[in-house]
Every structure is written in C-alpha cells, then in structure tokens.
PDB file of C-alpha atoms in Angstrom:
ATOM      1  CA  MET C 257     -14.300  -3.543  -8.638  1.00 41.00           C
ATOM      2  CA  ALA C 258     -17.442  -1.941  -7.160  1.00 50.00           C
ATOM      3  CA  ARG C 259     -17.712   1.758  -7.911  1.00 47.00           C
ATOM      4  CA  ALA C 260     -17.903   2.442  -4.160  1.00 45.00           C
ATOM      5  CA  GLN C 261     -14.393   1.052  -3.745  1.00 49.00           C
ATOM      6  CA  VAL C 262     -12.519   2.688  -6.623  1.00 54.00           C
ATOM      7  CA  PHE C 263     -11.344   5.485  -4.335  1.00 53.00           C
ATOM      8  CA  GLY C 264      -8.639   3.298  -2.821  1.00 53.00           C
ATOM      9  CA  GLU C 265      -6.757   3.419  -6.139  1.00 59.00           C
ATOM     10  CA  VAL C 266      -5.992   7.051  -5.357  1.00 65.00           C
ATOM     11  CA  ALA C 267      -6.271   7.157  -1.557  1.00 73.00           C
ATOM     12  CA  GLU C 268      -3.501   9.733  -1.138  1.00 76.00           C
ATOM     13  CA  LEU C 269      -4.933  11.952  -3.873  1.00 75.00           C
ATOM     14  CA  TYR C 270      -8.400  11.603  -2.351  1.00 70.00           C
ATOM     15  CA  ASP C 271      -7.034  12.711   1.004  1.00 75.00           C
ATOM     16  CA  ALA C 272      -5.184  15.696  -0.449  1.00 74.00           C
ATOM     17  CA  ALA C 273      -7.807  16.941  -2.908  1.00 72.00           C
ATOM     18  CA  ARG C 274     -11.209  16.280  -1.371  1.00 77.00           C
ATOM     19  CA  PRO C 275     -12.802  19.162   0.543  1.00 80.00           C
ATOM     20  CA  GLY C 276     -13.508  18.791   4.242  1.00 85.00           C
ATOM     21  CA  TYR C 277     -16.584  19.711   6.255  1.00 90.00           C
ATOM     22  CA  ALA C 278     -17.524  22.976   7.917  1.00 90.00           C
ATOM     23  CA  ASP C 279     -16.634  23.348  11.600  1.00 93.00           C
ATOM     24  CA  ALA C 280     -20.159  24.653  12.163  1.00 96.00           C
ATOM     25  CA  LEU C 281     -21.573  21.388  10.803  1.00 97.00           C
ATOM     26  CA  VAL C 282     -19.502  19.319  13.254  1.00 97.00           C
ATOM     27  CA  ALA C 283     -20.665  21.536  16.126  1.00 98.00           C
ATOM     28  CA  GLU C 284     -24.301  21.195  14.998  1.00 98.00           C
ATOM     29  CA  VAL C 285     -24.069  17.403  14.928  1.00 98.00           C
ATOM     30  CA  LEU C 286     -22.485  17.157  18.368  1.00 98.00           C
ATOM     31  CA  ALA C 287     -24.998  19.553  19.902  1.00 98.00           C
ATOM     32  CA  TYR C 288     -27.863  17.513  18.453  1.00 98.00           C
ATOM     33  CA  ALA C 289     -26.402  14.133  19.465  1.00 98.00           C
ATOM     34  CA  ALA C 290     -25.543  15.179  23.049  1.00 98.00           C
ATOM     35  CA  LEU C 291     -23.319  12.115  23.340  1.00 97.00           C
ATOM     36  CA  GLY C 292     -22.463  12.483  27.009  1.00 95.00           C
ATOM     37  CA  GLY C 293     -19.331  10.373  26.550  1.00 92.00           C
ATOM     38  CA  ARG C 294     -20.880   7.743  24.295  1.00 97.00           C
ATOM     39  CA  ALA C 295     -18.948   6.746  21.178  1.00 98.00           C
ATOM     40  CA  ALA C 296     -19.966   7.556  17.609  1.00 98.00           C
ATOM     41  CA  LEU C 297     -19.938   5.160  14.656  1.00 98.00           C
ATOM     42  CA  GLU C 298     -18.799   6.505  11.278  1.00 98.00           C
ATOM     43  CA  VAL C 299     -19.903   4.643   8.153  1.00 98.00           C
ATOM     44  CA  GLY C 300     -17.574   4.768   5.135  1.00 96.00           C
ATOM     45  CA  ALA C 301     -15.010   6.953   6.862  1.00 96.00           C
ATOM     46  CA  GLY C 302     -12.660   7.173   3.861  1.00 93.00           C
ATOM     47  CA  THR C 303      -9.398   8.871   4.780  1.00 93.00           C
ATOM     48  CA  GLY C 304     -10.917  10.747   7.704  1.00 95.00           C
ATOM     49  CA  LYS C 305     -12.196  13.979   6.183  1.00 94.00           C
ATOM     50  CA  ALA C 306     -14.978  13.971   8.779  1.00 96.00           C
ATOM     51  CA  SER C 307     -13.328  11.689  11.346  1.00 98.00           C
ATOM     52  CA  VAL C 308     -10.542  14.127  12.185  1.00 97.00           C
ATOM     53  CA  PRO C 309     -12.670  17.170  13.110  1.00 97.00           C
ATOM     54  CA  PHE C 310     -14.958  15.019  15.273  1.00 98.00           C
ATOM     55  CA  ALA C 311     -12.002  13.284  16.943  1.00 98.00           C
ATOM     56  CA  ALA C 312     -10.259  16.630  17.494  1.00 97.00           C
ATOM     57  CA  LEU C 313     -13.209  17.675  19.668  1.00 97.00           C
ATOM     58  CA  GLY C 314     -12.797  14.552  21.804  1.00 97.00           C
ATOM     59  CA  THR C 315     -15.487  12.353  20.226  1.00 98.00           C
ATOM     60  CA  PRO C 316     -14.747   8.620  20.658  1.00 98.00           C
ATOM     61  CA  LEU C 317     -15.145   7.103  17.187  1.00 98.00           C
ATOM     62  CA  VAL C 318     -15.388   3.683  15.599  1.00 98.00           C
ATOM     63  CA  CYS C 319     -14.672   4.250  11.891  1.00 98.00           C
ATOM     64  CA  VAL C 320     -15.832   1.570   9.454  1.00 98.00           C
ATOM     65  CA  GLU C 321     -14.146   1.714   6.033  1.00 96.00           C
ATOM     66  CA  PRO C 322     -14.496  -0.942   3.289  1.00 94.00           C
ATOM     67  CA  ASP C 323     -11.286  -0.180   1.347  1.00 92.00           C
ATOM     68  CA  SER C 324      -8.039  -1.266   2.973  1.00 92.00           C
ATOM     69  CA  ARG C 325      -6.009   1.452   1.204  1.00 91.00           C
ATOM     70  CA  MET C 326      -8.332   4.184   2.410  1.00 91.00           C
ATOM     71  CA  ALA C 327      -8.308   2.649   5.897  1.00 94.00           C
ATOM     72  CA  GLU C 328      -4.501   2.805   5.945  1.00 93.00           C
ATOM     73  CA  VAL C 329      -4.555   6.560   5.302  1.00 93.00           C
ATOM     74  CA  LEU C 330      -7.385   6.928   7.828  1.00 96.00           C
ATOM     75  CA  ARG C 331      -5.301   5.231  10.517  1.00 96.00           C
ATOM     76  CA  ARG C 332      -2.404   7.577   9.773  1.00 95.00           C
ATOM     77  CA  ASN C 333      -4.626  10.652   9.918  1.00 96.00           C
ATOM     78  CA  THR C 334      -6.178   9.667  13.246  1.00 97.00           C
ATOM     79  CA  VAL C 335      -3.163   8.162  14.998  1.00 97.00           C
ATOM     80  CA  ARG C 336      -2.912  11.174  17.323  1.00 98.00           C
ATOM     81  CA  TYR C 337      -6.445  10.562  18.630  1.00 98.00           C
ATOM     82  CA  PRO C 338      -6.522   7.583  21.037  1.00 97.00           C
ATOM     83  CA  GLY C 339     -10.329   7.545  21.011  1.00 97.00           C
ATOM     84  CA  VAL C 340     -10.472   6.524  17.336  1.00 98.00           C
ATOM     85  CA  ARG C 341     -10.716   2.873  16.300  1.00 98.00           C
ATOM     86  CA  VAL C 342     -10.566   1.969  12.595  1.00 98.00           C
ATOM     87  CA  GLU C 343     -12.338  -1.224  11.518  1.00 97.00           C
ATOM     88  CA  HIS C 344     -11.901  -2.465   7.949  1.00 96.00           C
ATOM     89  CA  GLY C 345     -15.000  -3.744   6.166  1.00 95.00           C
ATOM     90  CA  GLY C 346     -18.315  -2.765   4.634  1.00 95.00           C
ATOM     91  CA  PHE C 347     -21.083  -1.538   6.915  1.00 97.00           C
ATOM     92  CA  GLU C 348     -23.379  -4.276   5.617  1.00 97.00           C
ATOM     93  CA  GLU C 349     -20.927  -6.972   6.844  1.00 96.00           C
ATOM     94  CA  TRP C 350     -19.683  -5.136   9.931  1.00 96.00           C
ATOM     95  CA  ARG C 351     -20.489  -6.630  13.335  1.00 94.00           C
ATOM     96  CA  SER C 352     -20.953  -4.438  16.388  1.00 94.00           C
ATOM     97  CA  GLY C 353     -19.953  -7.113  18.895  1.00 93.00           C
ATOM     98  CA  GLY C 354     -22.708  -5.936  21.208  1.00 94.00           C
ATOM     99  CA  ARG C 355     -21.667  -2.278  21.049  1.00 96.00           C
ATOM    100  CA  ARG C 356     -24.360   0.398  20.731  1.00 98.00           C
ATOM    101  CA  PHE C 357     -23.589   3.983  19.796  1.00 98.00           C
ATOM    102  CA  GLY C 358     -24.956   7.418  20.584  1.00 98.00           C
ATOM    103  CA  LEU C 359     -24.383   8.707  17.045  1.00 98.00           C
ATOM    104  CA  LEU C 360     -24.083   7.238  13.569  1.00 98.00           C
ATOM    105  CA  LEU C 361     -22.559   9.582  11.015  1.00 98.00           C
ATOM    106  CA  ALA C 362     -21.882   9.216   7.312  1.00 98.00           C
ATOM    107  CA  ALA C 363     -19.993  11.889   5.368  1.00 96.00           C
ATOM    108  CA  THR C 364     -20.728  11.665   1.621  1.00 92.00           C
ATOM    109  CA  SER C 365     -21.027   7.882   1.976  1.00 94.00           C
ATOM    110  CA  TRP C 366     -24.613   6.972   2.926  1.00 96.00           C
ATOM    111  CA  HIS C 367     -25.630   6.597  -0.728  1.00 92.00           C
ATOM    112  CA  TRP C 368     -23.154   3.706  -1.047  1.00 91.00           C
ATOM    113  CA  VAL C 369     -24.886   1.679   1.699  1.00 96.00           C
ATOM    114  CA  ASP C 370     -27.442  -0.928   0.573  1.00 96.00           C
ATOM    115  CA  PRO C 371     -30.772   0.960   0.451  1.00 95.00           C
ATOM    116  CA  GLU C 372     -32.688  -2.180   1.450  1.00 96.00           C
ATOM    117  CA  ARG C 373     -30.753  -2.517   4.700  1.00 97.00           C
ATOM    118  CA  ARG C 374     -29.259   0.812   5.712  1.00 97.00           C
ATOM    119  CA  TRP C 375     -31.996   2.005   8.070  1.00 98.00           C
ATOM    120  CA  ASP C 376     -32.159  -1.404   9.763  1.00 98.00           C
ATOM    121  CA  LEU C 377     -28.403  -1.322  10.228  1.00 98.00           C
ATOM    122  CA  ALA C 378     -28.481   2.228  11.580  1.00 98.00           C
ATOM    123  CA  HIS C 379     -31.302   1.436  13.992  1.00 98.00           C
ATOM    124  CA  ASP C 380     -29.567  -1.692  15.283  1.00 97.00           C
ATOM    125  CA  ALA C 381     -26.292   0.180  15.875  1.00 98.00           C
ATOM    126  CA  LEU C 382     -27.810   2.961  17.989  1.00 98.00           C
ATOM    127  CA  VAL C 383     -29.040   3.242  21.558  1.00 98.00           C
ATOM    128  CA  PRO C 384     -32.636   4.435  22.081  1.00 97.00           C
ATOM    129  CA  GLY C 385     -32.552   8.158  21.352  1.00 98.00           C
ATOM    130  CA  GLY C 386     -29.293   7.777  19.425  1.00 98.00           C
ATOM    131  CA  ALA C 387     -28.714  10.223  16.584  1.00 98.00           C
ATOM    132  CA  VAL C 388     -28.154   9.823  12.845  1.00 98.00           C
ATOM    133  CA  ALA C 389     -26.163  12.518  11.003  1.00 98.00           C
ATOM    134  CA  LEU C 390     -25.832  12.217   7.222  1.00 97.00           C
ATOM    135  CA  PHE C 391     -24.145  14.921   5.200  1.00 96.00           C
ATOM    136  CA  TRP C 392     -22.848  15.741   1.745  1.00 93.00           C
ATOM    137  CA  ASN C 393     -20.812  18.499   0.067  1.00 89.00           C
ATOM    138  CA  PRO C 394     -22.564  19.528  -3.162  1.00 88.00           C
ATOM    139  CA  GLN C 395     -21.182  22.563  -4.929  1.00 90.00           C
ATOM    140  CA  GLY C 396     -21.968  24.847  -7.830  1.00 93.00           C
ATOM    141  CA  VAL C 397     -19.970  27.053 -10.199  1.00 96.00           C
ATOM    142  CA  ARG C 398     -20.215  30.809  -9.726  1.00 95.00           C
ATOM    143  CA  ASP C 399     -19.046  31.875 -13.240  1.00 96.00           C
ATOM    144  CA  ALA C 400     -21.640  31.175 -15.951  1.00 96.00           C
ATOM    145  CA  GLU C 401     -19.134  31.426 -18.807  1.00 97.00           C
ATOM    146  CA  LEU C 402     -16.784  28.932 -17.172  1.00 97.00           C
ATOM    147  CA  HIS C 403     -19.713  26.645 -16.386  1.00 97.00           C
ATOM    148  CA  ALA C 404     -20.740  26.607 -20.053  1.00 97.00           C
ATOM    149  CA  ALA C 405     -17.184  25.881 -21.249  1.00 98.00           C
ATOM    150  CA  LEU C 406     -16.785  22.972 -18.823  1.00 98.00           C
ATOM    151  CA  ALA C 407     -20.190  21.624 -19.839  1.00 97.00           C
ATOM    152  CA  GLU C 408     -18.989  21.388 -23.436  1.00 97.00           C
ATOM    153  CA  VAL C 409     -16.071  19.188 -22.346  1.00 97.00           C
ATOM    154  CA  ASP C 410     -18.345  16.958 -20.277  1.00 97.00           C
ATOM    155  CA  GLN C 411     -20.924  16.583 -23.029  1.00 96.00           C
ATOM    156  CA  ARG C 412     -18.246  15.645 -25.538  1.00 96.00           C
ATOM    157  CA  HIS C 413     -17.080  12.792 -23.339  1.00 95.00           C
ATOM    158  CA  GLY C 414     -20.336  11.712 -21.692  1.00 93.00           C
ATOM    159  CA  ILE C 415     -19.423  12.909 -18.192  1.00 94.00           C
ATOM    160  CA  VAL C 416     -22.533  13.229 -16.038  1.00 90.00           C
ATOM    161  CA  GLY C 417     -22.728  14.712 -12.556  1.00 88.00           C
ATOM    162  CA  ALA C 418     -19.321  16.410 -12.310  1.00 93.00           C
ATOM    163  CA  PRO C 419     -18.936  18.862  -9.388  1.00 91.00           C
ATOM    164  CA  HIS C 420     -19.071  21.732 -11.895  1.00 95.00           C
ATOM    165  CA  ALA C 421     -22.210  20.423 -13.612  1.00 93.00           C
ATOM    166  CA  GLU C 422     -24.504  22.939 -11.929  1.00 92.00           C
ATOM    167  CA  MET C 423     -24.486  26.664 -11.363  1.00 94.00           C
ATOM    168  CA  ALA C 424     -24.481  27.594  -7.677  1.00 92.00           C
ATOM    169  CA  SER C 425     -27.762  29.425  -8.181  1.00 90.00           C
ATOM    170  CA  THR C 426     -29.628  26.193  -8.992  1.00 89.00           C
ATOM    171  CA  TYR C 427     -29.356  24.895  -5.418  1.00 87.00           C
ATOM    172  CA  GLY C 428     -31.728  27.401  -3.858  1.00 83.00           C
ATOM    173  CA  ASP C 429     -31.920  27.688  -0.076  1.00 84.00           C
ATOM    174  CA  VAL C 430     -33.315  24.310   0.984  1.00 86.00           C
ATOM    175  CA  PRO C 431     -30.951  21.554   2.227  1.00 91.00           C
ATOM    176  CA  GLY C 432     -31.075  18.572  -0.100  1.00 88.00           C
ATOM    177  CA  ASN C 433     -32.181  20.649  -3.098  1.00 79.00           C
ATOM    178  CA  TRP C 434     -29.539  19.255  -5.435  1.00 75.00           C
ATOM    179  CA  ALA C 435     -30.871  20.373  -8.795  1.00 57.00           C
ATOM    180  CA  GLY C 436     -33.017  17.273  -9.178  1.00 57.00           C
ATOM    181  CA  VAL C 437     -30.294  14.790  -8.159  1.00 60.00           C
ATOM    182  CA  PRO C 438     -31.726  12.012  -5.935  1.00 66.00           C
ATOM    183  CA  GLY C 439     -30.167  10.922  -2.676  1.00 81.00           C
ATOM    184  CA  TRP C 440     -31.462  13.211   0.067  1.00 92.00           C
ATOM    185  CA  PRO C 441     -32.539  10.770   2.842  1.00 95.00           C
ATOM    186  CA  GLU C 442     -35.421  12.593   4.547  1.00 95.00           C
ATOM    187  CA  GLU C 443     -38.330  10.915   2.762  1.00 94.00           C
ATOM    188  CA  GLU C 444     -36.768   7.459   3.111  1.00 95.00           C
ATOM    189  CA  CYS C 445     -36.148   8.009   6.817  1.00 97.00           C
ATOM    190  CA  ARG C 446     -39.666   9.323   7.398  1.00 96.00           C
ATOM    191  CA  ARG C 447     -41.159   6.261   5.692  1.00 96.00           C
ATOM    192  CA  ASP C 448     -39.131   3.986   7.953  1.00 97.00           C
ATOM    193  CA  GLY C 449     -41.020   5.277  10.981  1.00 96.00           C
ATOM    194  CA  ARG C 450     -38.479   4.350  13.673  1.00 98.00           C
ATOM    195  CA  PHE C 451     -36.842   7.775  13.753  1.00 98.00           C
ATOM    196  CA  THR C 452     -38.058  11.137  14.967  1.00 98.00           C
ATOM    197  CA  ASP C 453     -36.958  14.781  15.353  1.00 98.00           C
ATOM    198  CA  LEU C 454     -35.932  15.009  11.685  1.00 98.00           C
ATOM    199  CA  ARG C 455     -33.977  18.148  10.810  1.00 97.00           C
ATOM    200  CA  ALA C 456     -32.149  19.566   7.791  1.00 96.00           C
ATOM    201  CA  VAL C 457     -29.460  22.249   7.949  1.00 96.00           C
ATOM    202  CA  ARG C 458     -27.339  23.896   5.256  1.00 95.00           C
ATOM    203  CA  PHE C 459     -23.931  25.551   5.625  1.00 94.00           C
ATOM    204  CA  ARG C 460     -22.311  27.613   2.860  1.00 92.00           C
ATOM    205  CA  GLN C 461     -18.714  28.457   2.016  1.00 90.00           C
ATOM    206  CA  GLU C 462     -17.085  30.066  -0.985  1.00 92.00           C
ATOM    207  CA  ARG C 463     -14.182  27.959  -2.202  1.00 91.00           C
ATOM    208  CA  ARG C 464     -11.596  28.492  -4.931  1.00 94.00           C
ATOM    209  CA  TYR C 465      -9.576  25.666  -6.464  1.00 94.00           C
ATOM    210  CA  ASP C 466      -6.547  26.325  -8.593  1.00 95.00           C
ATOM    211  CA  THR C 467      -6.300  24.152 -11.694  1.00 97.00           C
ATOM    212  CA  GLY C 468      -4.014  21.529 -10.167  1.00 94.00           C
ATOM    213  CA  ARG C 469      -6.075  20.965  -7.062  1.00 91.00           C
ATOM    214  CA  TYR C 470      -9.324  20.856  -8.989  1.00 94.00           C
ATOM    215  CA  LEU C 471      -7.964  18.229 -11.374  1.00 94.00           C
ATOM    216  CA  GLY C 472      -6.863  16.199  -8.357  1.00 89.00           C
ATOM    217  CA  TYR C 473     -10.349  16.503  -6.910  1.00 88.00           C
ATOM    218  CA  LEU C 474     -11.930  15.314 -10.166  1.00 93.00           C
ATOM    219  CA  ALA C 475      -9.463  12.429 -10.456  1.00 89.00           C
ATOM    220  CA  SER C 476     -10.530  11.225  -6.989  1.00 84.00           C
ATOM    221  CA  LEU C 477     -14.218  10.953  -7.947  1.00 85.00           C
ATOM    222  CA  SER C 478     -15.785   7.610  -8.842  1.00 82.00           C
ATOM    223  CA  ARG C 479     -17.295   8.912 -12.105  1.00 85.00           C
ATOM    224  CA  TYR C 480     -13.752   9.692 -13.287  1.00 92.00           C
ATOM    225  CA  ARG C 481     -12.073   6.638 -11.720  1.00 85.00           C
ATOM    226  CA  VAL C 482     -14.291   4.246 -13.719  1.00 87.00           C
ATOM    227  CA  LEU C 483     -13.296   5.795 -17.066  1.00 91.00           C
ATOM    228  CA  PRO C 484     -10.652   4.042 -19.190  1.00 93.00           C
ATOM    229  CA  PRO C 485      -7.298   5.629 -18.228  1.00 93.00           C
ATOM    230  CA  ASP C 486      -6.666   7.199 -21.636  1.00 96.00           C
ATOM    231  CA  LEU C 487     -10.131   8.775 -21.721  1.00 95.00           C
ATOM    232  CA  ARG C 488      -9.783  10.007 -18.142  1.00 95.00           C
ATOM    233  CA  GLU C 489      -6.493  11.707 -18.982  1.00 96.00           C
ATOM    234  CA  GLN C 490      -8.011  13.308 -22.083  1.00 97.00           C
ATOM    235  CA  VAL C 491     -11.000  14.673 -20.142  1.00 97.00           C
ATOM    236  CA  LEU C 492      -8.774  16.046 -17.395  1.00 97.00           C
ATOM    237  CA  ALA C 493      -6.420  17.648 -19.922  1.00 98.00           C
ATOM    238  CA  GLU C 494      -9.288  19.379 -21.722  1.00 98.00           C
ATOM    239  CA  THR C 495     -10.736  20.504 -18.395  1.00 98.00           C
ATOM    240  CA  ALA C 496      -7.350  21.941 -17.450  1.00 98.00           C
ATOM    241  CA  ARG C 497      -7.180  23.951 -20.668  1.00 98.00           C
ATOM    242  CA  VAL C 498     -10.593  25.461 -19.952  1.00 98.00           C
ATOM    243  CA  LEU C 499      -9.616  26.365 -16.388  1.00 98.00           C
ATOM    244  CA  GLU C 500      -6.332  27.927 -17.491  1.00 98.00           C
ATOM    245  CA  ALA C 501      -8.215  29.999 -20.069  1.00 97.00           C
ATOM    246  CA  HIS C 502     -10.498  31.282 -17.297  1.00 96.00           C
ATOM    247  CA  GLY C 503      -7.990  32.522 -14.762  1.00 96.00           C
ATOM    248  CA  GLY C 504      -6.274  29.308 -13.696  1.00 98.00           C
ATOM    249  CA  GLY C 505      -8.945  27.885 -11.430  1.00 97.00           C
ATOM    250  CA  ILE C 506     -12.602  27.668 -10.481  1.00 97.00           C
ATOM    251  CA  ASP C 507     -14.690  29.555  -7.913  1.00 97.00           C
ATOM    252  CA  THR C 508     -17.464  27.515  -6.342  1.00 95.00           C
ATOM    253  CA  GLU C 509     -20.253  27.875  -3.843  1.00 93.00           C
ATOM    254  CA  HIS C 510     -19.692  24.985  -1.480  1.00 90.00           C
ATOM    255  CA  PHE C 511     -22.676  23.643   0.467  1.00 91.00           C
ATOM    256  CA  SER C 512     -22.627  21.261   3.410  1.00 92.00           C
ATOM    257  CA  ASP C 513     -26.109  19.773   3.648  1.00 94.00           C
ATOM    258  CA  LEU C 514     -26.830  17.955   6.903  1.00 97.00           C
ATOM    259  CA  PHE C 515     -29.697  15.600   7.747  1.00 97.00           C
ATOM    260  CA  LEU C 516     -30.369  14.705  11.373  1.00 98.00           C
ATOM    261  CA  ALA C 517     -32.716  12.191  12.991  1.00 98.00           C
ATOM    262  CA  ARG C 518     -32.866  10.147  16.167  1.00 98.00           C
ATOM    263  CA  VAL C 519     -34.142   6.722  17.175  1.00 98.00           C
ATOM    264  CA  ARG C 520     -37.556   6.893  18.803  1.00 95.00           C
TER     265      ARG C 520
END
C-alpha cells in the first residue's frame, strides 16, 4: 500500500486524534479567494479536518479523497452541509467534468500529490484568478528535557520526523521555516510562472496533548503506520513511559503555515 493511503487503516483514530486548523486561517483563505459563490475544490480531504470549518461558513466544496475508508468518515462529518460533495479517488486521476473552481485547497496533503503534475492539475481546475491555498500544521516541543527524552526513543528505533522531533524555537518566525524539512511550495510555484500574488502567513497556537491523545496522534501518522506492528507498539509504549514521567502529556507550539497564490 502507498504510504499516502495508510491512513485509512485508522480512519477513526485519525479523525479523533489529528489537530484541526485555526479559524483565523480559514478566514484568511476565504478573504483571499473572494469566492463570490463559486465552489472550492479540496485535494486529499481526509476525514474533513479542513472541510468542516470551510463548509460551516457556507463554502460549497468538492472534496477529493483517495482512500475509501477516509472518505466514509468524511461523508459522515459533512453530512449536515448540503454544499459538500465527496468524490473518491486520487487527484491525479480525478476528472472535473468541465467544472472550474474559485479555490483549490489542500490541508497537509499537497506533498502527496505527484510533483511532476500538481501545478498543471491545480491550474486546470481553477478559473482565471482562482486561488490556491496550501497549508500544514508543523509543531515543536516547548520542554527541552522532554524533547531530549523523546529523541532518545526515536533514535533507538530509527524514527525520523516525528511531531516532537524539533523544539518550537527552531521554527523561527517565517512561514515554511520547518527546521530544514523540505516541502514548502513557494519556490516551486514561483518557478511554474502561471500564478501570481504569492503570500505566506503563519498562525500560532499553544496546544497540550495528554498521553493518550498524543499516542493516538502518533499512531495516525504514516511514519508510524508503515512500521511493523510489534515495533510500532514498542515505540508507542516507550513514548508513553516518557510522557508519563514528564507530567502525563506534552506541551507544543502549534503552527499553521499557509501558502496562497492565484492563477494569472
């Protein structure tokens, strides 16, 4: 199974444990897009972590989701919003049927789209002047002692890129500054040349997870899903012991980094 589609194994856990997106971010996207009644297209909608707050503000949405189990939870979470349509399939294979959208959004999913095709696909899906909104939720640990203890667990088991892998202080003040981790789309979009009015915005929130919720969050991540089950359980158990020894949870600085652009 492709790593991008391992989330469906734990769709309910993903829905319960994954953090959502700041209300201010949703407002920023809608103000920028100025949809005027046009529908938005969401790529890799998952269980609706971003779909729901956009739909709750009256945004008509077509949500494309490649995993049928995630799409099932997404349909349940958006059933109260008649303007939401869920379409099962990968964005690379999806067909618009002649529809063009005023906004394309991707919430912690753009990096899963084929890098050779994603800007072509985005451009073809949007009306002239249509907006692109791509956003992620990186986070950093606030307690240096806890960070060091968790790093020992990860190093022992070869875990790379866990949500607690960085101190909050390493992210600085610039959106997309992810402690050297690639993926921020600005340079790629600028090279494409068909988009203009590029912007980057960061939102911050302090967030505390108790041990149980944090383990659920980790278990929903692809880097943990691809581990052999016995190793995954061992890593999570050792992580739990560290968290319990440090107050029964983890305090994080939670960033929502937003990239905006529009079709020329």
